[in-house]
CSV table of C-alpha atoms and ligand atoms in Angstrom, one decimal:
chain,number,residue,atom,x,y,z
X,714,UNK,CA,-6.8,-24.5,32.6
X,715,UNK,CA,-5.6,-22.1,29.9
X,716,UNK,CA,-6.7,-18.5,30.5
X,717,UNK,CA,-8.6,-16.4,27.9
X,718,UNK,CA,-6.3,-14.0,26.0
X,719,UNK,CA,-6.4,-10.4,26.9
X,720,UNK,CA,-5.9,-7.9,24.1
X,721,UNK,CA,-3.9,-4.8,24.9
X,722,UNK,CA,-1.4,-2.3,23.6
X,723,UNK,CA,2.1,-3.8,24.0
X,724,UNK,CA,2.9,-3.0,27.7
X,725,UNK,CA,6.6,-3.1,27.8
X,726,UNK,CA,9.7,-4.2,25.8
X,727,UNK,CA,9.1,-7.8,26.6
X,728,UNK,CA,5.8,-7.8,24.8
X,729,UNK,CA,7.5,-6.2,21.7
X,730,UNK,CA,10.3,-8.9,21.9
X,731,UNK,CA,7.8,-11.7,22.0
X,732,UNK,CA,5.7,-10.2,19.3
X,733,UNK,CA,8.8,-9.8,17.1
X,734,UNK,CA,9.7,-13.5,17.6
X,735,UNK,CA,6.2,-14.6,16.8
X,736,UNK,CA,6.2,-12.6,13.6
X,737,UNK,CA,9.6,-14.1,12.7
X,738,UNK,CA,8.1,-17.6,13.2
X,739,UNK,CA,4.9,-16.7,11.3
X,740,UNK,CA,6.4,-15.0,8.2
X,741,UNK,CA,9.7,-16.9,8.1
X,742,UNK,CA,13.2,-15.5,7.7
X,743,UNK,CA,14.9,-12.9,9.8
X,744,UNK,CA,12.0,-10.8,10.8
X,745,UNK,CA,12.9,-7.3,11.8
X,746,UNK,CA,12.6,-6.1,15.4
X,747,UNK,CA,9.1,-4.7,15.5
X,748,UNK,CA,10.0,-2.3,18.3
X,749,UNK,CA,10.9,0.2,15.6
X,750,UNK,CA,7.2,0.6,15.1
X,751,UNK,CA,6.6,1.7,18.7
X,752,UNK,CA,5.9,5.3,17.9
X,753,UNK,CA,4.7,4.8,14.3
X,754,UNK,CA,1.1,4.0,15.1
X,755,UNK,CA,-1.1,1.9,17.2
X,756,UNK,CA,-0.3,-1.7,18.0
X,757,UNK,CA,-2.2,-4.5,19.7
X,758,UNK,CA,-1.1,-7.8,21.2
X,759,UNK,CA,-3.0,-10.8,22.6
X,760,UNK,CA,-1.6,-12.1,25.8
X,761,UNK,CA,-2.2,-15.3,27.7
X,762,UNK,CA,-0.4,-16.0,31.0
X,763,UNK,CA,2.0,-13.1,30.3
X,764,UNK,CA,2.9,-14.6,26.9
X,765,UNK,CA,2.2,-12.8,23.6
X,766,UNK,CA,0.2,-15.2,21.3
X,767,UNK,CA,-0.9,-12.7,18.7
X,768,UNK,CA,-0.3,-9.1,17.5
X,769,UNK,CA,-0.6,-6.5,14.8
X,770,UNK,CA,0.4,-2.9,14.1
X,771,UNK,CA,-1.2,-0.1,12.1
X,772,UNK,CA,1.4,2.3,10.8
X,773,UNK,CA,0.2,5.9,10.8
X,774,UNK,CA,0.3,7.4,7.3
X,775,UNK,CA,-1.8,9.2,4.7
X,776,UNK,CA,-3.0,7.8,1.4
X,777,UNK,CA,-3.7,9.9,-1.6
X,778,UNK,CA,-7.1,9.6,-3.2
X,779,UNK,CA,-8.3,12.2,-5.7
X,780,UNK,CA,-5.2,14.3,-4.9
X,781,UNK,CA,-6.0,14.6,-1.1
X,782,UNK,CA,-4.0,12.9,1.6
X,783,UNK,CA,-6.5,10.8,3.7
X,784,UNK,CA,-5.4,9.6,7.2
X,785,UNK,CA,-4.9,5.8,7.1
X,786,UNK,CA,-3.6,3.0,9.2
X,787,UNK,CA,-1.3,0.6,7.3
X,788,UNK,CA,-1.9,-2.8,9.0
X,789,UNK,CA,1.1,-5.0,9.1
X,790,UNK,CA,2.6,-8.1,10.8
X,791,UNK,CA,-0.7,-9.7,11.8
X,792,UNK,CA,0.0,-13.0,13.3
X,793,UNK,CA,-1.3,-15.5,15.9
X,794,UNK,CA,0.5,-18.5,17.3
X,795,UNK,CA,-0.4,-21.7,15.4
X,796,UNK,CA,-1.9,-23.4,18.4
X,797,UNK,CA,-4.2,-20.4,19.0
X,798,UNK,CA,-5.4,-20.0,15.4
X,799,UNK,CA,-9.1,-20.4,14.5
X,800,UNK,CA,-10.2,-19.2,17.9
X,801,UNK,CA,-11.0,-15.6,17.1
X,802,UNK,CA,-7.7,-14.1,18.4
X,803,UNK,CA,-6.9,-12.2,15.2
X,804,UNK,CA,-10.5,-10.8,15.1
X,805,UNK,CA,-10.1,-9.4,18.6
X,806,UNK,CA,-6.6,-8.1,17.9
X,807,UNK,CA,-7.8,-6.3,14.7
X,808,UNK,CA,-11.0,-5.0,16.4
X,809,UNK,CA,-8.8,-3.4,19.1
X,810,UNK,CA,-6.3,-2.2,16.6
X,811,UNK,CA,-8.9,-0.5,14.5
X,812,UNK,CA,-10.5,1.2,17.5
X,813,UNK,CA,-7.1,2.6,18.3
X,814,UNK,CA,-6.5,3.6,14.7
X,815,UNK,CA,-9.8,5.5,14.7
X,816,UNK,CA,-8.9,7.2,18.0
X,817,UNK,CA,-5.6,8.1,16.4
X,818,UNK,CA,-7.4,9.9,13.5
X,819,UNK,CA,-7.3,7.2,10.9
X,820,UNK,CA,-10.4,7.1,8.6
X,821,UNK,CA,-9.1,4.4,6.3
X,822,UNK,CA,-7.1,1.2,6.8
X,823,UNK,CA,-5.0,-0.5,4.1
X,824,UNK,CA,-3.0,-3.7,4.0
X,825,UNK,CA,-1.2,-6.1,1.8
X,826,UNK,CA,-2.3,-9.7,2.2
X,827,UNK,CA,-2.7,-13.1,0.6
X,828,UNK,CA,-5.4,-13.9,3.2
X,829,UNK,CA,-8.2,-11.9,1.4
X,830,UNK,CA,-11.0,-14.0,2.8
X,831,UNK,CA,-10.0,-13.2,6.4
X,832,UNK,CA,-10.0,-9.5,5.9
X,833,UNK,CA,-13.1,-9.4,3.6
X,834,UNK,CA,-15.1,-10.6,6.6
X,835,UNK,CA,-14.1,-7.5,8.4
X,836,UNK,CA,-14.9,-4.9,5.7
X,837,UNK,CA,-11.7,-4.7,3.7
X,838,UNK,CA,-11.9,-5.3,-0.1
X,839,UNK,CA,-9.3,-5.8,-2.8
X,840,UNK,CA,-8.3,-2.5,-4.3
X,841,UNK,CA,-5.3,-3.5,-6.4
X,842,UNK,CA,-2.9,-6.3,-7.2
X,843,UNK,CA,0.8,-6.3,-6.4
X,844,UNK,CA,3.0,-6.9,-9.5
X,845,UNK,CA,6.7,-7.4,-10.1
X,846,UNK,CA,8.4,-6.8,-13.5
X,847,UNK,CA,11.8,-7.8,-14.7
X,848,UNK,CA,13.8,-6.9,-17.8
X,849,UNK,CA,17.3,-7.8,-19.0
X,850,UNK,CA,19.8,-5.2,-17.8
X,851,UNK,CA,21.9,-4.9,-20.9
X,852,UNK,CA,18.8,-3.9,-23.1
X,853,UNK,CA,18.4,-0.7,-21.0
X,854,UNK,CA,21.8,0.5,-22.1
X,855,UNK,CA,20.6,0.9,-25.7
X,856,UNK,CA,17.9,3.4,-24.9
X,857,UNK,CA,18.3,6.9,-26.3
X,858,UNK,CA,20.4,9.3,-24.2
X,859,UNK,CA,18.5,11.6,-21.8
X,860,UNK,CA,19.7,14.7,-20.0
X,861,UNK,CA,20.7,14.8,-16.3
X,862,UNK,CA,23.1,13.5,-13.7
X,863,UNK,CA,22.3,10.6,-11.4
X,864,UNK,CA,23.8,11.3,-7.9
X,865,UNK,CA,23.9,9.2,-4.8
X,866,UNK,CA,21.3,9.9,-2.0
X,867,UNK,CA,17.8,11.2,-1.6
X,868,UNK,CA,17.8,14.9,-0.7
X,869,UNK,CA,14.7,16.5,0.9
X,870,UNK,CA,13.8,18.1,-2.5
X,871,UNK,CA,14.0,14.6,-4.0
X,872,UNK,CA,11.5,13.3,-1.3
X,873,UNK,CA,9.2,16.3,-2.1
X,874,UNK,CA,9.3,15.3,-5.8
X,875,UNK,CA,8.3,11.7,-4.8
X,876,UNK,CA,5.4,13.2,-2.8
X,877,UNK,CA,4.3,15.4,-5.7
X,878,UNK,CA,4.4,12.5,-8.2
X,879,UNK,CA,2.6,10.1,-5.8
X,880,UNK,CA,-0.3,12.5,-5.4
X,881,UNK,CA,-1.3,12.0,-9.0
X,882,UNK,CA,-2.5,8.4,-8.4
X,883,UNK,CA,-5.2,6.9,-6.2
X,884,UNK,CA,-3.7,4.8,-3.5
X,885,UNK,CA,0.0,5.9,-2.8
X,886,UNK,CA,1.0,6.7,0.7
X,887,UNK,CA,2.2,10.2,1.6
X,888,UNK,CA,5.1,8.6,3.2
X,889,UNK,CA,5.8,9.6,6.8
X,890,UNK,CA,9.3,11.1,7.5
X,891,UNK,CA,10.5,7.8,9.1
X,892,UNK,CA,9.7,5.8,5.9
X,893,UNK,CA,13.0,6.5,4.2
X,894,UNK,CA,15.2,5.6,7.1
X,895,UNK,CA,13.1,2.5,7.7
X,896,UNK,CA,13.5,1.3,4.1
X,897,UNK,CA,17.0,2.6,3.2
X,898,UNK,CA,19.0,2.5,6.4
X,899,UNK,CA,20.5,-1.0,5.8
X,900,UNK,CA,23.8,-1.2,3.9
X,901,UNK,CA,22.3,-3.2,1.0
X,902,UNK,CA,20.1,-0.4,-0.4
X,903,UNK,CA,21.4,2.4,-2.4
X,904,UNK,CA,19.5,5.6,-3.3
X,905,UNK,CA,20.0,7.8,-6.2
X,906,UNK,CA,18.5,11.1,-7.4
X,907,UNK,CA,18.3,12.3,-11.0
X,908,UNK,CA,19.2,16.0,-11.2
X,909,UNK,CA,18.5,18.0,-14.3
X,910,UNK,CA,19.4,21.7,-14.3
X,911,UNK,CA,19.9,21.6,-10.5
X,912,UNK,CA,16.4,20.2,-9.8
X,913,UNK,CA,15.5,16.6,-8.8
X,914,UNK,CA,13.6,15.0,-11.6
X,915,UNK,CA,13.7,11.4,-10.5
X,916,UNK,CA,14.5,8.9,-7.7
X,917,UNK,CA,15.8,5.4,-7.7
X,918,UNK,CA,16.1,2.9,-4.8
X,919,UNK,CA,18.0,-0.2,-5.6
X,920,UNK,CA,19.9,-3.1,-4.1
X,921,UNK,CA,22.2,-5.7,-5.6
X,922,UNK,CA,21.4,-9.5,-5.3
X,923,UNK,CA,24.2,-11.9,-6.0
X,924,UNK,CA,23.5,-14.6,-8.6
X,925,UNK,CA,25.2,-18.0,-8.9
X,926,UNK,CA,27.7,-18.8,-10.4
X,927,UNK,CA,28.6,-15.2,-11.0
X,928,UNK,CA,27.2,-11.7,-11.3
X,929,UNK,CA,24.2,-10.1,-9.8
X,930,UNK,CA,20.6,-9.0,-10.3
X,931,UNK,CA,19.4,-5.5,-9.4
X,932,UNK,CA,16.2,-5.2,-7.3
X,933,UNK,CA,14.6,-1.8,-7.7
X,934,UNK,CA,12.4,-0.7,-4.8
X,935,UNK,CA,11.7,2.9,-5.8
X,936,UNK,CA,11.5,4.3,-9.4
X,937,UNK,CA,10.0,7.7,-9.7
X,938,UNK,CA,10.4,9.9,-12.8
X,939,UNK,CA,8.9,13.4,-13.5
X,940,UNK,CA,8.5,12.6,-17.2
X,941,UNK,CA,9.5,10.2,-20.0
X,942,UNK,CA,13.0,11.7,-20.5
X,943,UNK,CA,13.7,11.4,-16.7
X,944,UNK,CA,12.5,7.8,-16.7
X,945,UNK,CA,14.8,7.1,-19.6
X,946,UNK,CA,17.7,8.6,-17.9
X,947,UNK,CA,17.1,6.3,-14.8
X,948,UNK,CA,16.7,3.3,-17.0
X,949,UNK,CA,19.9,4.0,-18.8
X,950,UNK,CA,21.6,4.4,-15.5
X,951,UNK,CA,20.4,0.9,-14.5
X,952,UNK,CA,21.6,-0.4,-17.8
X,953,UNK,CA,25.1,0.8,-16.8
X,954,UNK,CA,25.2,-2.1,-14.3
X,955,UNK,CA,24.8,-4.5,-17.3
X,956,UNK,CA,28.4,-5.8,-17.3
X,957,UNK,CA,27.7,-7.6,-14.0
X,958,UNK,CA,23.9,-7.6,-13.7
X,959,UNK,CA,21.8,-10.0,-15.7
X,960,UNK,CA,18.4,-8.8,-14.8
X,961,UNK,CA,16.7,-5.7,-13.3
X,962,UNK,CA,13.8,-6.7,-11.1
X,963,UNK,CA,11.2,-4.0,-10.3
X,964,UNK,CA,10.0,-5.1,-6.9
X,965,UNK,CA,6.3,-5.3,-5.8
X,966,UNK,CA,4.6,-1.9,-6.2
X,967,UNK,CA,7.6,-0.2,-7.8
X,968,UNK,CA,6.0,0.2,-11.2
X,969,UNK,CA,2.4,1.2,-11.9
X,970,UNK,CA,0.0,-1.2,-13.5
X,971,UNK,CA,0.9,-0.4,-17.1
X,972,UNK,CA,4.5,0.5,-16.6
X,973,UNK,CA,5.9,3.3,-18.8
X,974,UNK,CA,8.7,0.8,-19.6
X,975,UNK,CA,6.4,-0.6,-22.4
X,976,UNK,CA,6.8,2.6,-24.3
X,977,UNK,CA,10.5,2.7,-23.9
X,978,UNK,CA,11.8,-0.8,-24.6
X,979,UNK,CA,12.8,-1.5,-28.2
X,980,UNK,CA,12.3,-5.2,-27.6
X,981,UNK,CA,9.4,-6.4,-25.4
X,982,UNK,CA,11.4,-8.5,-22.9
X,983,UNK,CA,9.4,-7.4,-19.9
X,984,UNK,CA,8.3,-10.3,-17.7
X,985,UNK,CA,5.5,-9.9,-15.2
X,986,UNK,CA,5.1,-11.8,-12.0
X,987,UNK,CA,1.9,-11.6,-10.0
X,988,UNK,CA,2.0,-10.9,-6.2
X,989,UNK,CA,-0.8,-10.7,-3.7
X,990,UNK,CA,-3.3,-7.9,-3.4
X,991,UNK,CA,-3.8,-4.8,-1.3
X,992,UNK,CA,-7.1,-4.2,0.4
X,993,UNK,CA,-8.8,-1.1,1.7
X,994,UNK,CA,-11.4,-0.5,4.4
X,995,UNK,CA,-13.3,2.7,5.3
X,996,UNK,CA,-13.0,2.9,9.1
X,997,UNK,CA,-15.1,6.1,9.3
X,998,UNK,CA,-17.3,6.2,6.2
X,999,UNK,CA,-18.5,9.8,6.3
X,1000,UNK,CA,-15.1,11.2,7.2
X,1001,UNK,CA,-13.4,9.0,4.5
X,1002,UNK,CA,-15.8,10.3,1.9
X,1003,UNK,CA,-15.4,13.9,2.9
X,1004,UNK,CA,-11.6,13.8,3.2
X,1005,UNK,CA,-10.7,12.4,-0.2
X,1006,UNK,CA,-10.5,14.6,-3.3
X,1007,UNK,CA,-13.2,14.5,-6.0
X,1008,UNK,CA,-13.1,15.6,-9.6
X,1009,UNK,CA,-13.8,19.4,-9.8
X,1010,UNK,CA,-15.8,19.0,-13.0
X,1011,UNK,CA,-18.4,16.5,-11.6
X,1012,UNK,CA,-21.4,17.6,-9.5
X,1013,UNK,CA,-23.8,15.0,-8.2
X,1014,UNK,CA,-25.6,13.2,-5.4
X,1015,UNK,CA,-25.6,9.6,-4.4
X,1016,UNK,CA,-28.1,8.1,-1.9
X,1017,UNK,CA,-26.1,5.2,-0.4
X,1018,UNK,CA,-27.5,2.3,1.7
X,1019,UNK,CA,-24.5,0.6,3.4
X,1020,UNK,CA,-25.3,-2.9,4.4
X,1021,UNK,CA,-23.8,-5.1,7.1
X,1022,UNK,CA,-23.5,-4.9,10.9
X,1023,UNK,CA,-23.2,-1.1,10.9
X,1024,UNK,CA,-25.9,-0.5,8.3
X,1025,UNK,CA,-26.6,3.1,7.5
X,1026,UNK,CA,-28.1,5.4,4.9
X,1027,UNK,CA,-26.0,8.3,3.8
X,1028,UNK,CA,-26.3,11.0,1.2
X,1029,UNK,CA,-23.1,12.0,-0.6
X,1030,UNK,CA,-23.1,15.3,-2.4
X,1031,UNK,CA,-20.1,16.3,-4.5
X,1032,UNK,CA,-19.4,19.7,-5.9
X,1033,UNK,CA,-16.3,21.8,-6.7
X,1034,UNK,CA,-14.0,18.9,-5.8
X,1035,UNK,CA,-15.3,18.4,-2.3
X,1036,UNK,CA,-17.9,16.1,-0.7
X,1037,UNK,CA,-20.5,16.6,2.0
X,1038,UNK,CA,-22.3,13.7,3.6
X,1039,UNK,CA,-25.5,13.6,5.7
X,1040,UNK,CA,-27.5,10.8,7.2
X,1041,UNK,CA,-30.6,9.5,5.5
X,1042,UNK,CA,-31.7,9.6,1.9
X,1043,UNK,CA,-33.4,7.1,-0.3
X,1044,UNK,CA,-30.7,4.4,-0.1
X,1045,UNK,CA,-31.0,3.9,-3.9
X,1046,UNK,CA,-27.4,2.5,-4.1
X,1047,UNK,CA,-27.2,-0.5,-1.8
X,1048,UNK,CA,-23.6,-1.8,-1.2
X,1049,UNK,CA,-21.6,-3.6,1.4
X,1050,UNK,CA,-18.6,-1.9,3.2
X,1051,UNK,CA,-16.3,-3.9,0.9
X,1052,UNK,CA,-18.0,-2.8,-2.3
X,1053,UNK,CA,-17.9,0.8,-1.0
X,1054,UNK,CA,-14.2,0.5,-0.3
X,1055,UNK,CA,-13.5,-0.9,-3.8
X,1056,UNK,CA,-15.6,1.9,-5.4
X,1057,UNK,CA,-13.9,4.5,-3.3
X,1058,UNK,CA,-10.4,3.3,-4.3
X,1059,UNK,CA,-11.4,3.6,-8.0
X,1060,UNK,CA,-11.2,-0.1,-8.6
X,1061,UNK,CA,-14.7,-0.6,-10.0
X,1062,UNK,CA,-15.4,0.8,-13.5
X,1063,UNK,CA,-19.1,1.2,-14.7
X,1064,UNK,CA,-19.4,-2.4,-16.1
X,1065,UNK,CA,-17.8,-3.8,-12.9
X,1066,UNK,CA,-20.1,-1.7,-10.8
X,1067,UNK,CA,-23.2,-3.1,-12.6
X,1068,UNK,CA,-21.8,-6.6,-12.2
X,1069,UNK,CA,-21.0,-6.1,-8.5
X,1070,UNK,CA,-24.0,-4.1,-7.4
X,1071,UNK,CA,-26.7,-5.4,-9.7
X,1072,UNK,CA,-29.0,-3.4,-11.9
X,1073,UNK,CA,-28.8,0.3,-11.2
X,1074,UNK,CA,-30.1,3.4,-13.0
X,1075,UNK,CA,-27.7,4.3,-15.9
X,1076,UNK,CA,-27.3,7.8,-14.6
X,1077,UNK,CA,-26.2,6.5,-11.2
X,1078,UNK,CA,-23.6,4.1,-12.7
X,1079,UNK,CA,-22.2,6.8,-14.9
X,1080,UNK,CA,-22.0,9.3,-12.0
X,1081,UNK,CA,-20.3,6.7,-9.8
X,1082,UNK,CA,-17.8,5.9,-12.6
X,1083,UNK,CA,-17.0,9.6,-13.2
X,1084,UNK,CA,-16.5,10.2,-9.4
X,1085,UNK,CA,-13.8,7.6,-8.8
X,1086,UNK,CA,-12.4,6.4,-12.1
X,1087,UNK,CA,-10.4,9.4,-13.1
X,1088,UNK,CA,-7.1,8.3,-11.9
X,1089,UNK,CA,-5.3,5.0,-12.0
X,1090,UNK,CA,-5.2,3.0,-8.8
X,1091,UNK,CA,-1.7,2.1,-7.5
X,1092,UNK,CA,-0.2,1.4,-4.1
X,1093,UNK,CA,3.6,1.7,-4.6
X,1094,UNK,CA,4.4,1.3,-0.9
X,1095,UNK,CA,4.9,-2.1,0.6
X,1096,UNK,CA,4.8,-2.4,4.4
A,473,COA,C1,-4.2,-15.2,9.4
A,473,COA,C2,-4.2,-15.4,11.0
A,473,COA,C3,-3.6,-14.1,11.6
A,473,COA,C4,-5.6,-15.6,11.5
A,473,COA,O1,-5.6,-15.7,12.9
A,473,COA,P1,-6.8,-16.4,13.7
A,473,COA,O2,-6.6,-16.0,15.1
A,473,COA,O3,-6.7,-17.9,13.4
A,473,COA,O4,-8.0,-15.8,13.0
A,473,COA,P2,-9.5,-15.8,13.7
A,473,COA,O5,-9.7,-17.1,14.5
A,473,COA,O6,-9.7,-14.5,14.4
A,473,COA,O7,-10.4,-15.9,12.4
A,473,COA,C5,-10.7,-14.7,11.7
A,473,COA,C6,-11.7,-15.0,10.7
A,473,COA,O8,-11.1,-15.4,9.5
A,473,COA,C7,-11.5,-16.8,9.2
A,473,COA,N1,-10.2,-17.4,8.8
A,473,COA,C8,-9.2,-17.7,9.6
A,473,COA,N2,-8.2,-18.3,8.8
A,473,COA,C9,-8.6,-18.2,7.5
A,473,COA,C10,-8.1,-18.6,6.3
A,473,COA,N3,-6.9,-19.1,6.2
A,473,COA,N4,-8.9,-18.4,5.2
A,473,COA,C11,-10.1,-17.9,5.2
A,473,COA,N5,-10.7,-17.5,6.4
A,473,COA,C12,-10.0,-17.7,7.5
A,473,COA,C13,-12.1,-17.3,10.4
A,473,COA,O9,-13.1,-18.3,10.1
A,473,COA,C14,-12.7,-16.1,11.1
A,473,COA,O10,-13.9,-15.8,10.5
A,473,COA,P3,-15.1,-15.2,11.5
A,473,COA,O11,-14.5,-14.0,12.2
A,473,COA,O12,-16.2,-14.9,10.5
A,473,COA,O13,-15.4,-16.3,12.4
A,473,COA,C15,-3.3,-16.6,11.4
A,473,COA,O14,-3.7,-17.7,10.6
A,473,COA,C16,-1.8,-16.4,11.2
A,473,COA,O15,-1.1,-15.9,12.1
A,473,COA,N6,-1.3,-16.8,10.0
A,473,COA,C17,0.1,-16.6,9.7
A,473,COA,C18,0.5,-15.2,9.4
A,473,COA,C19,-0.4,-14.6,8.3
A,473,COA,O16,-0.8,-15.2,7.3
A,473,COA,N7,-0.8,-13.3,8.6
A,473,COA,C20,-1.8,-12.7,7.7
A,473,COA,C21,-1.1,-12.2,6.5
A,473,COA,S1,-1.4,-10.4,6.3
C-alpha cells in the first residue's frame, strides 16, 4: 500500500536533489539546481516512502506598494509528480509553505502562473499580465543622441538606482542582494550601466541569442532609465548591435505596461506578445494593509467584510499616507480575499470595482479608486 505523503521542509541535500529533478521534469528543459534557494526563503516538499513527489519555494523579498516595501514570499517551482496530481498534494504543500512564509514575516505572497484557477481557489488573484515586446534593432540607431557613457557591470550605486526607480510603481520587488548574482552570474548575461556626469542614470541587462542562418537577437532582461534621455541613450546603445542583431526582445516584465518606447520610436514597429499573469495574495490582511504606503492626500475609512473561510470584518482608516486597521465595523464593502488582493494591488479602477463588487455607494467607489489607483501596477521581476 502506498503511504500518505508527509509535507515538510526539505530535510537534507537528497530532498533538494529530488525536488530539482522533479522541477526539471515538470517545467521542461535544464532546470536549475534549486539548492541555491536553500537560504532564500521557506521551502516545502511532499515526501512518500522517502521520495520527493512535490515541492515549492517562497523566495523572501519585499514588494513595493504605495512607495513602501511590504514583506512578500515569491512562490516558485510549484510541482507535483504526474501520478500524484489531483490528490491534494499541491494544496498541502502550499498551505505548509504559506504557514512558513507567515512565520518568516511575509504578509503578502506573489507568483507568476498560467494556472490561475488553481491559485484563485487559495486566495490569490490576478494583479497584472506579463508582456513581451520586440523591435527591430537597426531602428534604434536612428534615435536622437543622448548624453552619457554605457559601461559594463552593475555597481552598487546602479543597483540603488534600480531600487529608487522600482519604488515608483505598485508591484516591483525590492530585490534582495542575491538577486543580481542569481540572474546575472551565468556567462550569457551582460550588464551595463549608463553613467551621466559620474552618476548612474540607467541599467541594462542583456543576453545574445543566436539566430539561424546567421546573426543574433538581443534579449533584454532589465531596462531601467532615470528619464527619457537616459532611456534614449540605452536604446541607442542597443541599436549599436544592429549590424549583427535583427531584433531586440524585451523579455517578460522588462518594460512597463505602456512602454516609454512608444514615445521614442519614429516608426511604430513595436510588437507585443502576451505572457501569463502574476497573482497576489494577502497572507496577513491587517498587516498587509498597514504596511503598504497610501496616498498622503487621501483621508478616509472603509468598512470591509472579507468573505471566505477566514471571514472577518475590518475597518481600514487611512490618513497622512498611513493606514490603521481594527476589527469590526459595518462591513459595507463585502469582498473575497481575491478581490481584496486585486484592489490592494491597484488593478481595479472604479468601473471595474463596481463590476466586480456589485452596486456600492458612489463615495465608497471613489474612495477605493483614489486609495489604490494612483500608481501603475507592474511586476518587472520574474522568478
Ligand atoms: C499545478 C500542480 C502543481 C497541481 O498539483 P496537484 O497536487 O494536482 O493539485 P491539487 O490536487 O492540490 O489541486 C489543487 C486545487 O486545484 C485544482 N486544480 C488542479 N489542477 C488544476 C488545473 N489544471 N486547473 C484548474 N484547477 C486545478 C484542484 O481541483 C484543487 O482544487 P481544490 O483544492 O478546490 O480541491 C500540478 O498539476 C503540476 O505539478 N503541474 C506542472 C507544473 C505546474 O504547472 N506548476 C504550476 C505552475 S506555477
